[in-house]
Coordinates of C-alpha atoms and ligand atoms in Angstrom, one line a residue:
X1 CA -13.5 10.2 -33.2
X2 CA -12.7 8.9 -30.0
X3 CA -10.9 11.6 -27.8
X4 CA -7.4 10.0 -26.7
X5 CA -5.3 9.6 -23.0
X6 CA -1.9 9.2 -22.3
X7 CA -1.3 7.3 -19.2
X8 CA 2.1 7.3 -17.3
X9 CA 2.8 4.7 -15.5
X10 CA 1.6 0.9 -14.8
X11 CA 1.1 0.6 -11.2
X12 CA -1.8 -0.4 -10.2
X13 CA -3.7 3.2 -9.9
X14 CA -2.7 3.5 -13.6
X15 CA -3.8 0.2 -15.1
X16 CA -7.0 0.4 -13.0
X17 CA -7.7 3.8 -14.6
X18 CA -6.9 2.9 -17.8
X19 CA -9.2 -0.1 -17.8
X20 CA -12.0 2.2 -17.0
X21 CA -11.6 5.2 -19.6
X22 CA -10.6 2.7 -22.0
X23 CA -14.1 1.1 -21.2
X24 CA -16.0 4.7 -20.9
X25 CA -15.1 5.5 -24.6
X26 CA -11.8 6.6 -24.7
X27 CA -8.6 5.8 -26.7
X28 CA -6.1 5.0 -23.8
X29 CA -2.4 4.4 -24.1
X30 CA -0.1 3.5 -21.5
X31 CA 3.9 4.3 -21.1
X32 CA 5.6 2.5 -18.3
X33 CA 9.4 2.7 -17.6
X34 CA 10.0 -0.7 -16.1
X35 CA 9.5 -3.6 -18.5
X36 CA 6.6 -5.2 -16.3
X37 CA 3.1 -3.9 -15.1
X38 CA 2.5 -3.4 -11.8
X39 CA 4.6 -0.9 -9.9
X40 CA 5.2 -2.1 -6.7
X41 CA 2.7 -4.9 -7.7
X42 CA 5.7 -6.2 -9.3
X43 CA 7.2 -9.9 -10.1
X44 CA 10.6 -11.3 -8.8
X45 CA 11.5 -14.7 -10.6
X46 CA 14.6 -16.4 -9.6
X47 CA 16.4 -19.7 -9.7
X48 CA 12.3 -21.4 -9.8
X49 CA 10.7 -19.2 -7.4
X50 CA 7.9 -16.6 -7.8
X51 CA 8.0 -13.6 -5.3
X52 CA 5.5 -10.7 -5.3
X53 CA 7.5 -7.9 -4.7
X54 CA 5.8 -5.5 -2.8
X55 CA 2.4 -5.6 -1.8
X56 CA 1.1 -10.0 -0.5
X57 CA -1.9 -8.9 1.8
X58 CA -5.5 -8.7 0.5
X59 CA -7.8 -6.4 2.3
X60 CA -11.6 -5.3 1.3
X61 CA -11.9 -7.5 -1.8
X62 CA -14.9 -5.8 -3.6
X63 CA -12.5 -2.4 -4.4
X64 CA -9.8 -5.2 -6.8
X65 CA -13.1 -7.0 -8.0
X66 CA -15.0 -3.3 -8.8
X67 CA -12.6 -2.6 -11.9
X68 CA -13.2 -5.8 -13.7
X69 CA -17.1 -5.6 -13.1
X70 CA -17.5 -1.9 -14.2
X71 CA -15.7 -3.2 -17.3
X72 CA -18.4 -5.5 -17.9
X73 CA -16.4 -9.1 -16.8
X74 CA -16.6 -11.4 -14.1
X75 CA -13.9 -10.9 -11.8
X76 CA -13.5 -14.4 -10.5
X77 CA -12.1 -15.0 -14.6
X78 CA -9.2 -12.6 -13.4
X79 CA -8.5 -12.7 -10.2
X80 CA -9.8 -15.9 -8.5
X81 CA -9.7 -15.4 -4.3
X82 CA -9.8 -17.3 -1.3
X83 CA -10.4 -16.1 2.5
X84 CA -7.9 -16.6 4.7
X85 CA -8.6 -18.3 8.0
X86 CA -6.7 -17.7 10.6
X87 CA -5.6 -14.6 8.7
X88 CA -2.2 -14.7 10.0
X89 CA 0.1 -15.7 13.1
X90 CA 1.6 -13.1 15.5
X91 CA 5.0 -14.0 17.2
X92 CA 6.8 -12.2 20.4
X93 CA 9.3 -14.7 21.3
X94 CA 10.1 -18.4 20.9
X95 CA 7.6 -20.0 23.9
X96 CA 4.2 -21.7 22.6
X97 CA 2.3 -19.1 24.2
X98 CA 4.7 -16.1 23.1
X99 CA 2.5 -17.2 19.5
X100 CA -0.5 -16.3 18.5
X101 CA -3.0 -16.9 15.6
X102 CA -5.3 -14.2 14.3
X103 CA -8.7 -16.1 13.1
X104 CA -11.3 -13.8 10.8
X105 CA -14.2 -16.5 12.9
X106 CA -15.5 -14.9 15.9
X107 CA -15.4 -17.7 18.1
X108 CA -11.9 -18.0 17.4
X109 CA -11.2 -14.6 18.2
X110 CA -12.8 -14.6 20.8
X111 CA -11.0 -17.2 22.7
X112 CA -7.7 -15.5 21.7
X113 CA -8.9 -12.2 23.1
X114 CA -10.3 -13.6 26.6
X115 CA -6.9 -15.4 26.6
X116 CA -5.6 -11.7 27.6
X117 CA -8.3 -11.4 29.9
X118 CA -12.3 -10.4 29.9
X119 CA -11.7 -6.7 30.2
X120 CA -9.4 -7.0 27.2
X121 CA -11.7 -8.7 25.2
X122 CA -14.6 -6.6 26.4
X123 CA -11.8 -3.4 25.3
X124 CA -11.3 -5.0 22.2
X125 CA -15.4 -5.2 21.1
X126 CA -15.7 -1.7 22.2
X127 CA -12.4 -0.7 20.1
X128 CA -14.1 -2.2 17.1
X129 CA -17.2 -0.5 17.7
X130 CA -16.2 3.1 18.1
X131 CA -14.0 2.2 14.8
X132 CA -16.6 1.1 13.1
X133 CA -18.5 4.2 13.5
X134 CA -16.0 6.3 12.3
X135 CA -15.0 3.7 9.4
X136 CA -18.8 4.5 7.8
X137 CA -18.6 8.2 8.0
X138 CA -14.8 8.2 6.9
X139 CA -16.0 5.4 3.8
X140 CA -19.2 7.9 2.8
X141 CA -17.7 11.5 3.2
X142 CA -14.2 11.4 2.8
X143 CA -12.5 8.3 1.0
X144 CA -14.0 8.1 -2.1
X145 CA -14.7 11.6 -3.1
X146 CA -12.6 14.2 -4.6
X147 CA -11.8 17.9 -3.1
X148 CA -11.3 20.1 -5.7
X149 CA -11.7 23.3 -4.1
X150 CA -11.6 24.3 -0.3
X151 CA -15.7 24.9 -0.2
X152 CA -15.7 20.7 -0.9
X153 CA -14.4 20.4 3.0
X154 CA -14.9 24.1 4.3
X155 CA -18.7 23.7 4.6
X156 CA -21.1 23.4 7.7
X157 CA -21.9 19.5 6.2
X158 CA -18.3 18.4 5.7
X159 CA -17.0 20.0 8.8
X160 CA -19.7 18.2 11.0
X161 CA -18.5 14.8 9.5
X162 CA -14.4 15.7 10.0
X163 CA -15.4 16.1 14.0
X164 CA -16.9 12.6 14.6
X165 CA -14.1 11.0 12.7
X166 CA -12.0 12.5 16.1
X167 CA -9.2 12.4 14.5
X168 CA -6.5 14.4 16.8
X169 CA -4.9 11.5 19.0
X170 CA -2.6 9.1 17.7
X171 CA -3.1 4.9 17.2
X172 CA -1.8 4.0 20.7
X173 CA -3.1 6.6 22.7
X174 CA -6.4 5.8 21.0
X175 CA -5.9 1.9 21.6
X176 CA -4.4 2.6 24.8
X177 CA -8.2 3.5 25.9
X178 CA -9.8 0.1 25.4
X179 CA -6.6 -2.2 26.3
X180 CA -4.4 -2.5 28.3
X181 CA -2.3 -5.7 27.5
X182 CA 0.9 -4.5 25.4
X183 CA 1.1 -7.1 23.3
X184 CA -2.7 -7.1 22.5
X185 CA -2.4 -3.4 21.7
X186 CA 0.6 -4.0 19.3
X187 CA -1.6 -6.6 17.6
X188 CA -4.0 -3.7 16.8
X189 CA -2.1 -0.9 16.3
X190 CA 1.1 -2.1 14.0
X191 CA -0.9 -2.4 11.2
X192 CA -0.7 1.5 10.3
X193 CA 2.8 0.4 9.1
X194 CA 0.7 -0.9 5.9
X195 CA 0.5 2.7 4.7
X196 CA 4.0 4.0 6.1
X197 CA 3.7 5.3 9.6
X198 CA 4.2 4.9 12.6
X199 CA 0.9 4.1 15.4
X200 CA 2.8 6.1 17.9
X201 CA 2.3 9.4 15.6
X202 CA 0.0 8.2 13.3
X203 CA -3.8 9.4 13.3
X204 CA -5.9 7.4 15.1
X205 CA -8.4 6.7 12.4
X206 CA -6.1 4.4 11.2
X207 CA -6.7 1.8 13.5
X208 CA -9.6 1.0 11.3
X209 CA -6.8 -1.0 9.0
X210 CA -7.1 -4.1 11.5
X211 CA -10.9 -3.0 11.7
X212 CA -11.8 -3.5 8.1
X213 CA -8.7 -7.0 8.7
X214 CA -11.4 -8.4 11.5
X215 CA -14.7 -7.6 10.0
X216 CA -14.0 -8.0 6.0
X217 CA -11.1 -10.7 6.5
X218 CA -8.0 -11.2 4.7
X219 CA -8.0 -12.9 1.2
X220 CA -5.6 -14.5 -1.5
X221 CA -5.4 -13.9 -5.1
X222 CA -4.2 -17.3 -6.9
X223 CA -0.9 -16.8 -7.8
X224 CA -0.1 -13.8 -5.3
X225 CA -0.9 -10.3 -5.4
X226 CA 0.9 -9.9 -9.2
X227 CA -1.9 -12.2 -11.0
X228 CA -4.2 -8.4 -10.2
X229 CA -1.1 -6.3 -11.9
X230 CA -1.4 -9.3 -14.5
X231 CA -5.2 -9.7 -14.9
X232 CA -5.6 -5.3 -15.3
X233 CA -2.9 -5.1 -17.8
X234 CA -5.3 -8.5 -20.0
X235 CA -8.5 -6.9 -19.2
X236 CA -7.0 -3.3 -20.5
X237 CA -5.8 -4.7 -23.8
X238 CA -8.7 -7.1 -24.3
X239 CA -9.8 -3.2 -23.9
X240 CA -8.7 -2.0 -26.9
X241 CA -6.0 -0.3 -25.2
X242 CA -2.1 0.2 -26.1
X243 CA 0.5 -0.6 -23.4
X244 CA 4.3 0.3 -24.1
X245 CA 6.7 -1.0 -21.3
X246 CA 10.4 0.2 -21.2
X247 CA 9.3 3.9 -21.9
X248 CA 10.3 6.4 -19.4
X249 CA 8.4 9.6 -19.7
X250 CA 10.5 12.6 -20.1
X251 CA 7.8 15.3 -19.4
X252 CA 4.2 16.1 -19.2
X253 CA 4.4 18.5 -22.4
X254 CA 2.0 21.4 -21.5
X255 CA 1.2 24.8 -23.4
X256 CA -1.4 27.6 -22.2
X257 CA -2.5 26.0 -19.1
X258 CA -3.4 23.1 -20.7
X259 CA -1.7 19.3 -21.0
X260 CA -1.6 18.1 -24.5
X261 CA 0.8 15.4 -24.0
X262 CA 4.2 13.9 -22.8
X263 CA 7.7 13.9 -24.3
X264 CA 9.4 10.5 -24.7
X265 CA 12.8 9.7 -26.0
X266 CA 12.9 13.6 -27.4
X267 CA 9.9 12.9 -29.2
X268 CA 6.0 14.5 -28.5
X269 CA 3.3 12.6 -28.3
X270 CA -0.4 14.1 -28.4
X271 CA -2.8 13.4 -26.5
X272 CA -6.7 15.4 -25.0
X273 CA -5.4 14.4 -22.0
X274 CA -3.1 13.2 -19.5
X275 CA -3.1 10.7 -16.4
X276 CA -0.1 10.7 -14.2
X277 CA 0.4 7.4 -12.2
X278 CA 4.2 8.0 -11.6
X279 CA 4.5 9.5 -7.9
X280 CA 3.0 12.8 -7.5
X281 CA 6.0 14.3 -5.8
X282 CA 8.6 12.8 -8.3
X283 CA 6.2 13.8 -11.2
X284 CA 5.5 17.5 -9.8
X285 CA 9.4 18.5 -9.5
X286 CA 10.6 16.3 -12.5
X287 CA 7.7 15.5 -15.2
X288 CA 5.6 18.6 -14.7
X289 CA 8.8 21.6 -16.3
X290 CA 5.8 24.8 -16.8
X291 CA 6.8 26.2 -13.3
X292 CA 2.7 27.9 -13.6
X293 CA 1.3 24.5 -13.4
X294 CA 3.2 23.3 -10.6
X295 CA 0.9 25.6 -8.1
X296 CA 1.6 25.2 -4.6
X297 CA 3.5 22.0 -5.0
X298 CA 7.0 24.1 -5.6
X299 CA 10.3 22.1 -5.8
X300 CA 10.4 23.5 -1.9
X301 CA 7.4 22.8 -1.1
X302 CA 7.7 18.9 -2.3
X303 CA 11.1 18.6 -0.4
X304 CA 9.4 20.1 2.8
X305 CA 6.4 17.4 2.8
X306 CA 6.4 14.6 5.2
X307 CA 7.3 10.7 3.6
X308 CA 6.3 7.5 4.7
X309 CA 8.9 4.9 5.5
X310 CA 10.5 2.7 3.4
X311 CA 11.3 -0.9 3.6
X312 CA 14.3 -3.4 3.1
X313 CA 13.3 -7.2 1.6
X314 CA 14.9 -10.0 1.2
X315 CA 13.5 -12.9 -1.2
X316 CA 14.7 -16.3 -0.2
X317 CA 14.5 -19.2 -2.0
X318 CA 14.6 -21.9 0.4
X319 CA 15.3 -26.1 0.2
X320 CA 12.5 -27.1 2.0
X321 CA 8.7 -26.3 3.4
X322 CA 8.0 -24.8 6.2
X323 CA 5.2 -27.4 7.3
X324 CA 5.6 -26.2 10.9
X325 CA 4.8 -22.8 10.1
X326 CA 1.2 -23.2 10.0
X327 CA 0.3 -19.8 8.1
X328 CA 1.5 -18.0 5.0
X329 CA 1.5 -14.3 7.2
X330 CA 3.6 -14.1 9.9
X331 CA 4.5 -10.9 12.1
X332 CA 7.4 -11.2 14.6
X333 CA 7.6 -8.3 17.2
X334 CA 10.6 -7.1 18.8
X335 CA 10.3 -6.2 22.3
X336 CA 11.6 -2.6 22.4
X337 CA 8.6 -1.8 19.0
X338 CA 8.2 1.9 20.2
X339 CA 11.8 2.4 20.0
X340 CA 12.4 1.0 16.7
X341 CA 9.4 3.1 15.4
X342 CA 10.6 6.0 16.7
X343 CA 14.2 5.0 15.1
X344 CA 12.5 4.5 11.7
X345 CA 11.3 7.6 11.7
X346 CA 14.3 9.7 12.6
X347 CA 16.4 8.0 10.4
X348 CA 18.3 5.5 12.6
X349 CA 20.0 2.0 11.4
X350 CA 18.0 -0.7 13.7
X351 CA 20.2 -3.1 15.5
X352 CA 17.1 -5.3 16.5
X353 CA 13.8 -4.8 14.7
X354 CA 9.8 -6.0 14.0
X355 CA 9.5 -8.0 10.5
X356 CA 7.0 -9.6 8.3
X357 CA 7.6 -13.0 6.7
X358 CA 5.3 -14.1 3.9
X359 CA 5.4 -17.7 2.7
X360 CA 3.2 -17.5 -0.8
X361 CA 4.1 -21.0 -1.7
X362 CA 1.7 -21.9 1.3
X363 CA -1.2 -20.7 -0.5
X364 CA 0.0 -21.5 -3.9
X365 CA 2.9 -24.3 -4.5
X366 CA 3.3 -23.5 -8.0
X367 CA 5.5 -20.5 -6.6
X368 CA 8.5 -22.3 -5.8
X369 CA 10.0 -25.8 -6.9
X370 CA 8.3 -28.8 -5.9
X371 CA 9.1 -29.4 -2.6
X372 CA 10.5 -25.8 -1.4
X373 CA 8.6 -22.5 0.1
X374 CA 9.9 -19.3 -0.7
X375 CA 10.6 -16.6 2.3
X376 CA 9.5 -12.8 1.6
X377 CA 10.7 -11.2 4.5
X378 CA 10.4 -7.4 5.0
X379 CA 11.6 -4.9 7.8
X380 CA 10.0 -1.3 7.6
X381 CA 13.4 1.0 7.8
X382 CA 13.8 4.8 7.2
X383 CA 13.0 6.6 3.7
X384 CA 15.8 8.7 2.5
X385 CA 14.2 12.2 3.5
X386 CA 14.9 11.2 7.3
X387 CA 17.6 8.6 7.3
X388 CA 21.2 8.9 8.6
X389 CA 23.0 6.3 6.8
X390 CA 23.9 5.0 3.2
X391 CA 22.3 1.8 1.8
X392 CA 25.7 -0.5 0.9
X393 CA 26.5 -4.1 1.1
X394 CA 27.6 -3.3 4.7
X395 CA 24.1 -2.3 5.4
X396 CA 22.4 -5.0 3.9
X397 CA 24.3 -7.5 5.3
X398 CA 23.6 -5.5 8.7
X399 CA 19.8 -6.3 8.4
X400 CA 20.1 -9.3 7.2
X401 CA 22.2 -10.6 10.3
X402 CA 20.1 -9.3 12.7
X403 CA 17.0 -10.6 11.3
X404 CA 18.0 -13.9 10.0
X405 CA 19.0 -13.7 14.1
X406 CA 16.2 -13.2 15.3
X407 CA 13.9 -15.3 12.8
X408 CA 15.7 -18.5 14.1
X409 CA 14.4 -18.3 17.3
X410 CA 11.5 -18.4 15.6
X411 CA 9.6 -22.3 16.4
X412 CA 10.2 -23.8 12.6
X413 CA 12.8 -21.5 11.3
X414 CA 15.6 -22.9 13.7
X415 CA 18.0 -23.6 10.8
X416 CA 17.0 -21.1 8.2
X417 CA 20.2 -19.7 7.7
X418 CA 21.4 -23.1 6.1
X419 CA 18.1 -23.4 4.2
X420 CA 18.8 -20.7 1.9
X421 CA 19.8 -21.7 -1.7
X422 CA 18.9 -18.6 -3.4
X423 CA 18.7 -14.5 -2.0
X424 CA 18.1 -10.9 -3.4
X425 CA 16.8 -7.9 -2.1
X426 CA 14.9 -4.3 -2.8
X427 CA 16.4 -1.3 -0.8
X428 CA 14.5 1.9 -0.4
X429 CA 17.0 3.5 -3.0
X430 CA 15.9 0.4 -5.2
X431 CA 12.4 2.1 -4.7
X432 CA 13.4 5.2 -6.0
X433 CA 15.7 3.7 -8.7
X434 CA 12.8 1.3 -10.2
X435 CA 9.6 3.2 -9.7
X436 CA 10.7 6.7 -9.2
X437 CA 9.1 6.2 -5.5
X438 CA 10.4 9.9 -4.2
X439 CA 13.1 9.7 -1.1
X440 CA 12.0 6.3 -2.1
X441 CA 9.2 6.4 0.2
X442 CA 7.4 2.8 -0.3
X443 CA 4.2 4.2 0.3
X444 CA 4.5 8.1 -1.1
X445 CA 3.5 10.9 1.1
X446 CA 3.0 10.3 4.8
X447 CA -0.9 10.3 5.5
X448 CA -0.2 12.6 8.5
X449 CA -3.4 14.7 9.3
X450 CA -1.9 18.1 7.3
X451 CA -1.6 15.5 3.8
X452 CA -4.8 13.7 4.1
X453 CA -8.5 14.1 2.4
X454 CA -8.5 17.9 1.2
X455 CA -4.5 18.3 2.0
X456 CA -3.4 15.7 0.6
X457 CA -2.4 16.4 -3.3
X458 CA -5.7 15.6 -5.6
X459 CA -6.4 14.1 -8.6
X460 CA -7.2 17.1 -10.5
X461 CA -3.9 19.3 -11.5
X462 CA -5.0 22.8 -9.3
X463 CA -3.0 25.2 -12.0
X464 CA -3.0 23.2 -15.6
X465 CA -6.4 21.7 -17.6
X466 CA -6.5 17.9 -18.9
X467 CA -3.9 16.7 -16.3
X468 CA -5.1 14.3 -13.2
X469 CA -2.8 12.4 -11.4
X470 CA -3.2 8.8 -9.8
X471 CA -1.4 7.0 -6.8
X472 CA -0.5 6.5 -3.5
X473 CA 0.7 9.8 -2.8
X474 CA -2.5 11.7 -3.7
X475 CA -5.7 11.5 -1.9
X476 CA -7.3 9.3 -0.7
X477 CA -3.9 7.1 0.2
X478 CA -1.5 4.2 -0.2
X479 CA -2.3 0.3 0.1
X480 CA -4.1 -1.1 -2.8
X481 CA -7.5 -1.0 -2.1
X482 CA -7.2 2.7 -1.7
X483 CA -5.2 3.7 -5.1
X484 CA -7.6 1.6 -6.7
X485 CA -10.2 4.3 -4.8
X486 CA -7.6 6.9 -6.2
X487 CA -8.4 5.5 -9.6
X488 CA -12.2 5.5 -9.5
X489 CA -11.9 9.0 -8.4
X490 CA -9.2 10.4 -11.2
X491 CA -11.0 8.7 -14.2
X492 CA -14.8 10.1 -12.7
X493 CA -12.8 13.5 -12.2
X494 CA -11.8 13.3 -15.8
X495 CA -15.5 12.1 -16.8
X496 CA -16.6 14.8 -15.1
X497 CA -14.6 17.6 -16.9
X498 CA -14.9 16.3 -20.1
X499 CA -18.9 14.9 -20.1
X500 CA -20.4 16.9 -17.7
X501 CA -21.0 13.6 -15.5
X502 CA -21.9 13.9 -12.3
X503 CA -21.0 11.3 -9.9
X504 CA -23.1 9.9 -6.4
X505 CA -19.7 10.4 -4.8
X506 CA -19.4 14.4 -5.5
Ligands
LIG601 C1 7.1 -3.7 0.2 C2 5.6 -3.2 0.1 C3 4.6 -4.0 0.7 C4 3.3 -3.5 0.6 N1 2.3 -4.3 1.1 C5 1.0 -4.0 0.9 C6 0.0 -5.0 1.2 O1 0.3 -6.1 1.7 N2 -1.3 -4.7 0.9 C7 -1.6 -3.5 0.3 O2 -2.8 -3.2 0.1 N3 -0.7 -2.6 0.0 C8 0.6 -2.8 0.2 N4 1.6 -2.0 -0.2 C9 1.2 -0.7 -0.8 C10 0.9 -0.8 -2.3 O3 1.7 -1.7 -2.9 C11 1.0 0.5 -3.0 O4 0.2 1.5 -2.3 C12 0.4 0.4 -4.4 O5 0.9 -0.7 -5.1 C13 0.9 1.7 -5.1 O6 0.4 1.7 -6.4 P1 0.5 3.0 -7.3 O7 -0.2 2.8 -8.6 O8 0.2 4.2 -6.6 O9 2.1 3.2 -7.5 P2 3.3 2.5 -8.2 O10 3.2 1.0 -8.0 O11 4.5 3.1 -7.7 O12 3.2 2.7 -9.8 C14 3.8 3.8 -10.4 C15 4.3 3.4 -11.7 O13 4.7 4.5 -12.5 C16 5.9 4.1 -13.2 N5 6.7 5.3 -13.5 C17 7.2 6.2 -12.7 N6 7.8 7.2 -13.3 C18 7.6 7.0 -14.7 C19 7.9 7.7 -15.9 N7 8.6 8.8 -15.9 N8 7.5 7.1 -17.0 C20 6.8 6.0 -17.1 N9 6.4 5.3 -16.0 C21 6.8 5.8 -14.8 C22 6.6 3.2 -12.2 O14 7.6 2.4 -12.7 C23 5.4 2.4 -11.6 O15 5.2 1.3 -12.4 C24 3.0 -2.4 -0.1 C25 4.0 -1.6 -0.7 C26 5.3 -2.0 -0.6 C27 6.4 -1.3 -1.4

């Protein structure tokens, strides 16, 4: 008889592992609170337009199209992509040559990069070589394998690979090295926002996020980043496997040590083992009750780690296209960046700020109404662990002002205050409400150097047998490309334990 899982949670760390141990043998059944798949990956759909709701931007495209081939299917059946090119357009102010767009062709780049000058440019090529370097020793020693006990980094081997990835100064100082341009170095260095924090505190490994942008490109998934939440929860039942939306799991039932289920609605259900895609730190101080299996991560402990920031969005269905906006991803800076970071992440309310407007319906009009675009506008802001103030209407209606503000001086949004004929929006305690994201964190634990690779919480449960856990907050990080890593690793843990397989990546 097939030996069964119980996995909790449909984000898109748990559908990806439950396509794989459903396809390895195993009888998988999934319980997810919301009544959607996807997690963050989610759907909004409202008055005729489509928005995804969290994650829009594609990066390293083999990790989404892995899972479908190591089910056996052809990924292009599931999740059909495009590469973008330019890859996106950066704005600091409302002159012509305050814009500028970010093409994945070198001889494109190129000219935008000797447009700040040679020495720049000549920064930049060095930049991306030193990155590179450390991207490859990062991709083969750290990312993609598991640490399950301190000898898996403490030895001679690992430790020589931790030194060259230098990890000790932060994203601008790093930057700061090759170029000097500010505006050029904010092109390069804002992109650690994609996994919650900040480049002026941030490792500087991280730069590698633009790295893998320039050299692997961005990409589009037809119909928007949900069509992958989508095409994993088709592929899983075409599986064999069970999904159950609308089913909040009470606890992670667990007796001698060892997980043999999960209670739901006051009733247990069985299982040989268990797969935890709801947050780590929600799921250690609410799910996991046997205060033995918690280990180190104590109620104290999980209030004492560091989060990532959150983020406010607003979806706005609009009465016209944006044909003068000439790409889908746009990035408008603020002037005073540091300062907002460093507000962001000591819990200030911005009065001017840096924002990201994604126009989906560029890429694919079926999104919106004939005729229209959608606006997915989103504005990094504090998680609840640091911030100062309550999220109300007032607030909301704070952010909006300022950034509908500042988006008008934007060339092609002059008038998009008048444009809008249809509005909602997902606050960080929306995050935490929804998807049990704790503090509601967008992007779980802060990747700071004392919670990444063997410090950062791992897939296998330290203190309690049969229980792995999946997700942003465990290692190796947040961003979808890497919890689908996460994935690979907690179902080859689990393969591991229960086969005696021994993975290329141990
Ligand atoms: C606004 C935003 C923009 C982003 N942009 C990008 C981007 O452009 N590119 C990119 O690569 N990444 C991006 N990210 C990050 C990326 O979306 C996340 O890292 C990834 O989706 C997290 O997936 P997950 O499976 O770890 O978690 P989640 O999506 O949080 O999934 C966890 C699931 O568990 C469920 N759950 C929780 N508790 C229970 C319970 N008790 N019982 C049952 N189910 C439960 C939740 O409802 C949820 O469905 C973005 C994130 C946000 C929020």
């Amino acid at each position: 008889m097939k030996k069964s899982v119980i996995v909790i949670g449909a984000g898109v760390a748990g559908l990806a592992s439950a396509c794989r141990l459903q396809h390895a043998g195993y009888d998988v059944t999934l319980y997810e609170k919301e009544k959607l798949p996807g997690g963050k990956m989610n759907r909004i759909q409202q008055d005729g337009y489509q928005f995804d709701l969290g994650p829009t931007i594609v990066m390293m495209p083999e990790l989404y199209q892995e899972v479908f081939q190591v089910c056996g299917v052809n990924p292009n059946d599931y999740i059909p992509m495009q590469r973008l090119d330019p890859m996106y357009s950066v704005y600091f102010g409302d002159q012509d040559d305050d814009h500028y767009e970010i093409s994945s062709d070198l001889i494109e780049l190129t000219k935008t990069l000797e447009s700040f000058g040679d020495e720049d440019a000549q920064g930049f090529l060095e930049y991306l070589q030193v990155i590179y370097k450390r991207f490859l020793v990062a991709k083969e020693h750290f990312l993609q394998k598991p640490f399950r006990k301190p000898s898996d980094f403490y030895n001679p081997s690992m430790l020589r690979q931790g030194l060259k990835l230098k990890t000790f100064d932060n994203a601008d100082t790093f930057i700061s090295k090759y170029i000097k341009n500010e505006r050029l170095k904010q092109m390069i260095s804002f992109q650690t926002l994609y996994i919650g924090v900040s480049p002026y505190s941030g490792p500087s490994l991280y730069t590698m996020i633009p790295m893998i942008e320039f050299l692997y490109g961005v990409w589009f998934i037809k119909g928007g980043m949900y069509t992958l939440a989508q095409s994993l929860e088709r592929l899983f039942k075409e599986l064999g496997g069970t999904v159950h939306y609308n089913s909040p799991v009470d606890e992670i039932v667990i007796e001698n040590g060892q997980a043999t289920g999960i209670r739901l609605n006051g009733e247990i259900i069985s299982s040989d083992f268990v797969m935890c895609n709801a947050d780590f730190p929600y799921a250690m101080k609410n799910l996991v009750k046997e205060p033995k299996a918690k280990g180190k991560y104590t109620d104290k402990k999980i209030d004492n780690m560091k989060y990532s920031c959150s983020c406010f969005l607003m979806y706005l269905g609009m009465d016209k296209k944006y044909e003068e906006v000439p790409n889908a991803h746009n990035f408008i800076f603020n002037e005073e960046l540091e300062q907002n970071l460093n507000d962001i992440f000591t819990g200030k309310r911005l009065d001017t700020a840096s924002f990201y407007v994604y126009i989906g319906s560029k890429l694919d009009p079926t999104l919106a109404p004939e005729g229209k675009d959608g606006l997915y506008i989103l504005v990094p802001v504090s998680d609840k662990s640091c911030s100062q103030y309550e999220w109300n209407d007032e607030t909301i209606q704070h952010y909006r002002g300022h950034i509908l503000d500042a988006l008008e001086k934007v060339k092609g949004f002059e008038n998009v205050k008048q444009e809008i004929v249809s509005e909602s929006y997902m606050t960080p305690p929306d995050f935490e409400q929804r998807f049990n994201a704790y503090n509601g964190a967008t992007f779980g634990l802060q990747p700071t150097l004392a919670q990444s690779n063997h410090m950062r919480p791992q897939s296998k449960a330290t203190h309690c047998e049969n229980l792995y856990f999946t997700g942003s907050s465990t290692h190796p990080g947040a961003g979808v490309p890497i919890v689908l890593l996460s994935a690979r690793i907690a179902t080859e843990e689990l393969l591991h334990d229960d086969k005696g397989i021994l993975f290329h990546t141990r």
